Amino acid sequence: MLLLKSSQWILKNSTSDTSERLRIARDLHDSLAQEISALGYFCDSAIALSAMGQERQALVDIRARLSRLGISLRDEIALLRDDQRSFSTLLEQLLQGVQKEHPLTITATLANPMFIDESKTIGLFRVVKEVILNILTHSSARSMAVELRQDSHSLELRITDDGIDYLDSDASKIDAHHFGRRGVVERMELMGGTIGFTREDGANICRITL
């Protein structure tokens, strides 16, 4: 986790040292990413050899968490290697990675937004990634829809999933460590944006504006 935190610190501070970013990206790929991949293969083998029951389910849960960690790490490595991509491109690549790893139907309508400040692009991407990882972890959703729109004044992103009601209208009751919800709210406030969570017509809805 130390290497992952190092990459996040570098991106947060928008270092201009390209060679240093690339070096850390290589280190992350050659060490942590490879270890996560190997653990995933070991889990797959253990699951295949396990009988149905609590032990097998525990292995399945571990495998799912490793997959989500792998997605997050790949995104960090990609940002270190190339932090000049547009937000819509980053989001599209994130959704493609999620689709490959999870049996989830994803519908995406992604407008190509106008210029967003580099620091806000990275911050917004991390917020969206946290929301999507929470859906994968807590919602048990079978489908998810992502809609990105922008006019001359603001950007709006709506993420909807058909999973169970894991949301709470009172944000103060949410365990910040469990859901990471407080963190994304604070991150959006720092960028001058907003994020809200609601339950409507049997769906969980996250609305982000910037």
mmCIF file of C-alpha atoms in Angstrom:
data_model
loop_
_atom_site.group_PDB
_atom_site.id
_atom_site.type_symbol
_atom_site.label_atom_id
_atom_site.label_comp_id
_atom_site.label_asym_id
_atom_site.label_seq_id
_atom_site.Cartn_x
_atom_site.Cartn_y
_atom_site.Cartn_z
ATOM 1 C CA MET A 1 0.000 0.000 0.000
ATOM 2 C CA LEU A 2 2.960 2.324 0.555
ATOM 3 C CA LEU A 3 3.767 2.469 -3.156
ATOM 4 C CA LEU A 4 0.120 3.182 -3.988
ATOM 5 C CA LYS A 5 0.036 6.037 -1.479
ATOM 6 C CA SER A 6 3.265 7.397 -2.990
ATOM 7 C CA SER A 7 1.725 7.534 -6.450
ATOM 8 C CA GLN A 8 -1.373 9.268 -5.108
ATOM 9 C CA TRP A 9 0.779 11.885 -3.373
ATOM 10 C CA ILE A 10 2.664 12.617 -6.580
ATOM 11 C CA LEU A 11 -0.521 13.018 -8.599
ATOM 12 C CA LYS A 12 -2.103 15.184 -5.917
ATOM 13 C CA ASN A 13 0.841 17.560 -6.029
ATOM 14 C CA SER A 14 0.983 17.537 -9.856
ATOM 15 C CA THR A 15 4.704 16.943 -10.109
ATOM 16 C CA SER A 16 6.321 17.945 -13.369
ATOM 17 C CA ASP A 17 9.075 15.346 -12.992
ATOM 18 C CA THR A 18 8.015 12.971 -15.746
ATOM 19 C CA SER A 19 10.929 10.579 -15.238
ATOM 20 C CA GLU A 20 10.052 10.186 -11.549
ATOM 21 C CA ARG A 21 6.396 9.498 -12.338
ATOM 22 C CA LEU A 22 7.363 6.866 -14.896
ATOM 23 C CA ARG A 23 9.809 5.241 -12.488
ATOM 24 C CA ILE A 24 7.153 4.896 -9.800
ATOM 25 C CA ALA A 25 4.676 3.586 -12.387
ATOM 26 C CA ARG A 26 7.163 0.868 -13.343
ATOM 27 C CA ASP A 27 7.805 0.028 -9.684
ATOM 28 C CA LEU A 28 4.084 -0.250 -9.003
ATOM 29 C CA HIS A 29 3.561 -2.495 -12.011
ATOM 30 C CA ASP A 30 6.568 -4.722 -11.361
ATOM 31 C CA SER A 31 5.891 -5.184 -7.648
ATOM 32 C CA LEU A 32 2.431 -4.488 -6.270
ATOM 33 C CA ALA A 33 0.438 -5.063 -9.466
ATOM 34 C CA GLN A 34 2.187 -8.370 -10.126
ATOM 35 C CA GLU A 35 1.623 -9.518 -6.538
ATOM 36 C CA ILE A 36 -2.082 -8.693 -6.718
ATOM 37 C CA SER A 37 -2.350 -10.578 -10.004
ATOM 38 C CA ALA A 38 -0.582 -13.614 -8.525
ATOM 39 C CA LEU A 39 -2.830 -13.595 -5.462
ATOM 40 C CA GLY A 40 -5.820 -13.506 -7.781
ATOM 41 C CA TYR A 41 -4.643 -16.635 -9.596
ATOM 42 C CA PHE A 42 -4.035 -18.416 -6.281
ATOM 43 C CA CYS A 43 -7.560 -17.493 -5.172
ATOM 44 C CA ASP A 44 -9.018 -18.792 -8.426
ATOM 45 C CA SER A 45 -7.243 -22.120 -7.906
ATOM 46 C CA ALA A 46 -8.391 -22.354 -4.288
ATOM 47 C CA ILE A 47 -11.986 -21.558 -5.274
ATOM 48 C CA ALA A 48 -11.934 -24.274 -7.941
ATOM 49 C CA LEU A 49 -10.775 -26.838 -5.369
ATOM 50 C CA SER A 50 -13.159 -25.750 -2.599
ATOM 51 C CA ALA A 51 -16.488 -27.316 -1.775
ATOM 52 C CA MET A 52 -19.578 -25.133 -1.519
ATOM 53 C CA GLY A 53 -19.859 -23.449 1.855
ATOM 54 C CA GLN A 54 -18.673 -20.543 3.961
ATOM 55 C CA GLU A 55 -15.006 -21.168 3.215
ATOM 56 C CA ARG A 56 -15.598 -21.029 -0.532
ATOM 57 C CA GLN A 57 -17.675 -17.865 -0.201
ATOM 58 C CA ALA A 58 -14.900 -16.246 1.831
ATOM 59 C CA LEU A 59 -12.461 -17.000 -0.990
ATOM 60 C CA VAL A 60 -14.890 -15.575 -3.549
ATOM 61 C CA ASP A 61 -15.174 -12.383 -1.486
ATOM 62 C CA ILE A 62 -11.386 -12.102 -1.247
ATOM 63 C CA ARG A 63 -11.098 -12.581 -5.011
ATOM 64 C CA ALA A 64 -13.635 -9.821 -5.625
ATOM 65 C CA ARG A 65 -11.732 -7.435 -3.373
ATOM 66 C CA LEU A 66 -8.475 -8.250 -5.143
ATOM 67 C CA SER A 67 -10.153 -7.487 -8.472
ATOM 68 C CA ARG A 68 -11.325 -4.094 -7.223
ATOM 69 C CA LEU A 69 -7.883 -3.324 -5.818
ATOM 70 C CA GLY A 70 -6.344 -4.306 -9.144
ATOM 71 C CA ILE A 71 -8.663 -1.928 -11.010
ATOM 72 C CA SER A 72 -7.766 0.912 -8.662
ATOM 73 C CA LEU A 73 -4.047 0.240 -8.950
ATOM 74 C CA ARG A 74 -4.117 0.036 -12.748
ATOM 75 C CA ASP A 75 -5.820 3.423 -12.836
ATOM 76 C CA GLU A 76 -3.146 4.937 -10.604
ATOM 77 C CA ILE A 77 -0.403 3.508 -12.813
ATOM 78 C CA ALA A 78 -2.118 4.851 -15.933
ATOM 79 C CA LEU A 79 -2.386 8.319 -14.385
ATOM 80 C CA LEU A 80 1.278 8.282 -13.480
ATOM 81 C CA ARG A 81 2.227 7.349 -17.027
ATOM 82 C CA ASP A 82 -0.111 9.836 -18.690
ATOM 83 C CA ASP A 83 -1.914 12.509 -16.656
ATOM 84 C CA GLN A 84 -2.954 14.530 -19.722
ATOM 85 C CA ARG A 85 -5.986 12.478 -20.749
ATOM 86 C CA SER A 86 -9.449 13.998 -20.643
ATOM 87 C CA PHE A 87 -11.862 13.108 -17.871
ATOM 88 C CA SER A 88 -14.229 11.355 -20.270
ATOM 89 C CA THR A 89 -11.344 9.198 -21.537
ATOM 90 C CA LEU A 90 -10.318 8.276 -17.992
ATOM 91 C CA LEU A 91 -13.916 7.428 -17.109
ATOM 92 C CA GLU A 92 -14.410 5.328 -20.230
ATOM 93 C CA GLN A 93 -11.270 3.323 -19.471
ATOM 94 C CA LEU A 94 -12.351 2.830 -15.852
ATOM 95 C CA LEU A 95 -15.726 1.471 -16.953
ATOM 96 C CA GLN A 96 -14.062 -0.861 -19.445
ATOM 97 C CA GLY A 97 -11.873 -2.244 -16.674
ATOM 98 C CA VAL A 98 -14.857 -2.743 -14.377
ATOM 99 C CA GLN A 99 -16.803 -4.479 -17.147
ATOM 100 C CA LYS A 100 -13.981 -6.964 -17.711
ATOM 101 C CA GLU A 101 -13.711 -7.866 -14.025
ATOM 102 C CA HIS A 102 -17.360 -7.934 -12.925
ATOM 103 C CA PRO A 103 -20.606 -9.485 -14.244
ATOM 104 C CA LEU A 104 -22.257 -6.078 -14.355
ATOM 105 C CA THR A 105 -24.162 -4.535 -17.255
ATOM 106 C CA ILE A 106 -22.889 -0.983 -17.748
ATOM 107 C CA THR A 107 -24.595 1.663 -19.869
ATOM 108 C CA ALA A 108 -22.547 4.800 -20.441
ATOM 109 C CA THR A 109 -23.489 8.092 -22.075
ATOM 110 C CA LEU A 110 -20.339 10.176 -21.994
ATOM 111 C CA ALA A 111 -20.227 13.638 -23.490
ATOM 112 C CA ASN A 112 -16.735 14.884 -24.208
ATOM 113 C CA PRO A 113 -16.443 17.678 -21.660
ATOM 114 C CA MET A 114 -14.750 20.948 -22.315
ATOM 115 C CA PHE A 115 -11.436 21.670 -20.675
ATOM 116 C CA ILE A 116 -11.218 20.805 -16.982
ATOM 117 C CA ASP A 117 -8.266 21.879 -14.868
ATOM 118 C CA GLU A 118 -5.752 19.017 -14.558
ATOM 119 C CA SER A 119 -5.951 18.863 -10.757
ATOM 120 C CA LYS A 120 -9.762 18.779 -10.911
ATOM 121 C CA THR A 121 -9.704 16.079 -13.581
ATOM 122 C CA ILE A 122 -7.693 13.794 -11.322
ATOM 123 C CA GLY A 123 -9.746 14.687 -8.234
ATOM 124 C CA LEU A 124 -13.061 14.129 -10.007
ATOM 125 C CA PHE A 125 -11.840 10.836 -11.436
ATOM 126 C CA ARG A 126 -10.917 9.596 -7.965
ATOM 127 C CA VAL A 127 -14.344 10.572 -6.622
ATOM 128 C CA VAL A 128 -16.118 8.674 -9.402
ATOM 129 C CA LYS A 129 -13.869 5.657 -8.936
ATOM 130 C CA GLU A 130 -14.679 5.591 -5.212
ATOM 131 C CA VAL A 131 -18.417 5.745 -5.939
ATOM 132 C CA ILE A 132 -18.194 2.902 -8.464
ATOM 133 C CA LEU A 133 -16.063 0.735 -6.170
ATOM 134 C CA ASN A 134 -18.628 1.284 -3.403
ATOM 135 C CA ILE A 135 -21.361 0.084 -5.755
ATOM 136 C CA LEU A 136 -19.352 -3.037 -6.555
ATOM 137 C CA THR A 137 -18.660 -3.676 -2.867
ATOM 138 C CA HIS A 138 -21.973 -2.884 -1.190
ATOM 139 C CA SER A 139 -24.800 -2.711 -3.721
ATOM 140 C CA SER A 140 -24.953 -6.202 -5.311
ATOM 141 C CA ALA A 141 -26.094 -4.392 -8.442
ATOM 142 C CA ARG A 142 -26.706 -6.185 -11.716
ATOM 143 C CA SER A 143 -26.627 -3.041 -13.842
ATOM 144 C CA MET A 144 -25.236 0.467 -13.658
ATOM 145 C CA ALA A 145 -25.806 3.545 -15.816
ATOM 146 C CA VAL A 146 -23.340 6.426 -16.066
ATOM 147 C CA GLU A 147 -24.316 9.704 -17.725
ATOM 148 C CA LEU A 148 -21.907 12.608 -18.198
ATOM 149 C CA ARG A 149 -23.182 15.984 -19.390
ATOM 150 C CA GLN A 150 -21.734 19.479 -19.536
ATOM 151 C CA ASP A 151 -22.957 22.916 -20.510
ATOM 152 C CA SER A 152 -21.115 26.224 -20.593
ATOM 153 C CA HIS A 153 -21.332 26.590 -16.815
ATOM 154 C CA SER A 154 -21.074 23.183 -15.172
ATOM 155 C CA LEU A 155 -20.409 19.473 -15.510
ATOM 156 C CA GLU A 156 -22.968 16.955 -14.272
ATOM 157 C CA LEU A 157 -22.409 13.253 -13.724
ATOM 158 C CA ARG A 158 -25.139 10.813 -12.728
ATOM 159 C CA ILE A 159 -24.409 7.234 -11.640
ATOM 160 C CA THR A 160 -27.396 4.914 -11.151
ATOM 161 C CA ASP A 161 -27.416 1.280 -10.036
ATOM 162 C CA ASP A 162 -30.193 -1.253 -9.430
ATOM 163 C CA GLY A 163 -28.670 -2.747 -6.292
ATOM 164 C CA ILE A 164 -29.904 -2.959 -2.729
ATOM 165 C CA ASP A 165 -30.528 0.163 -0.664
ATOM 166 C CA TYR A 166 -27.169 0.666 1.020
ATOM 167 C CA LEU A 167 -27.579 4.435 1.182
ATOM 168 C CA ASP A 168 -28.853 6.593 4.031
ATOM 169 C CA SER A 169 -30.396 10.027 3.656
ATOM 170 C CA ASP A 170 -28.606 11.184 6.824
ATOM 171 C CA ALA A 171 -24.940 11.488 5.816
ATOM 172 C CA SER A 172 -23.886 11.807 9.462
ATOM 173 C CA LYS A 173 -24.928 8.200 10.071
ATOM 174 C CA ILE A 174 -22.670 6.808 7.370
ATOM 175 C CA ASP A 175 -19.524 5.035 8.513
ATOM 176 C CA ALA A 176 -16.915 7.030 6.593
ATOM 177 C CA HIS A 177 -14.341 4.240 6.811
ATOM 178 C CA HIS A 178 -16.819 1.697 5.424
ATOM 179 C CA PHE A 179 -18.205 3.691 2.524
ATOM 180 C CA GLY A 180 -15.637 6.426 1.931
ATOM 181 C CA ARG A 181 -18.611 8.752 1.524
ATOM 182 C CA ARG A 182 -17.364 11.556 3.693
ATOM 183 C CA GLY A 183 -14.097 11.590 1.775
ATOM 184 C CA VAL A 184 -15.758 12.089 -1.612
ATOM 185 C CA VAL A 185 -18.016 14.814 -0.193
ATOM 186 C CA GLU A 186 -14.994 16.667 1.175
ATOM 187 C CA ARG A 187 -13.043 16.206 -2.065
ATOM 188 C CA MET A 188 -15.903 17.659 -4.121
ATOM 189 C CA GLU A 189 -16.237 20.608 -1.741
ATOM 190 C CA LEU A 190 -12.526 21.376 -2.133
ATOM 191 C CA MET A 191 -12.994 21.440 -5.909
ATOM 192 C CA GLY A 192 -16.028 23.715 -5.623
ATOM 193 C CA GLY A 193 -18.483 20.985 -6.590
ATOM 194 C CA THR A 194 -21.182 18.886 -4.957
ATOM 195 C CA ILE A 195 -22.096 15.227 -4.629
ATOM 196 C CA GLY A 196 -25.376 13.752 -3.426
ATOM 197 C CA PHE A 197 -26.785 10.268 -2.864
ATOM 198 C CA THR A 198 -30.472 9.349 -3.097
ATOM 199 C CA ARG A 199 -32.712 6.301 -3.405
ATOM 200 C CA GLU A 200 -35.388 6.711 -6.086
ATOM 201 C CA ASP A 201 -37.736 4.175 -7.692
ATOM 202 C CA GLY A 202 -35.736 1.202 -6.453
ATOM 203 C CA ALA A 203 -32.383 2.569 -7.612
ATOM 204 C CA ASN A 204 -29.361 4.138 -5.941
ATOM 205 C CA ILE A 205 -28.471 7.455 -7.569
ATOM 206 C CA CYS A 206 -25.322 9.526 -7.177
ATOM 207 C CA ARG A 207 -25.317 13.046 -8.647
ATOM 208 C CA ILE A 208 -22.068 14.959 -9.042
ATOM 209 C CA THR A 209 -21.770 18.554 -10.231
ATOM 210 C CA LEU A 210 -18.673 20.632 -10.844
#
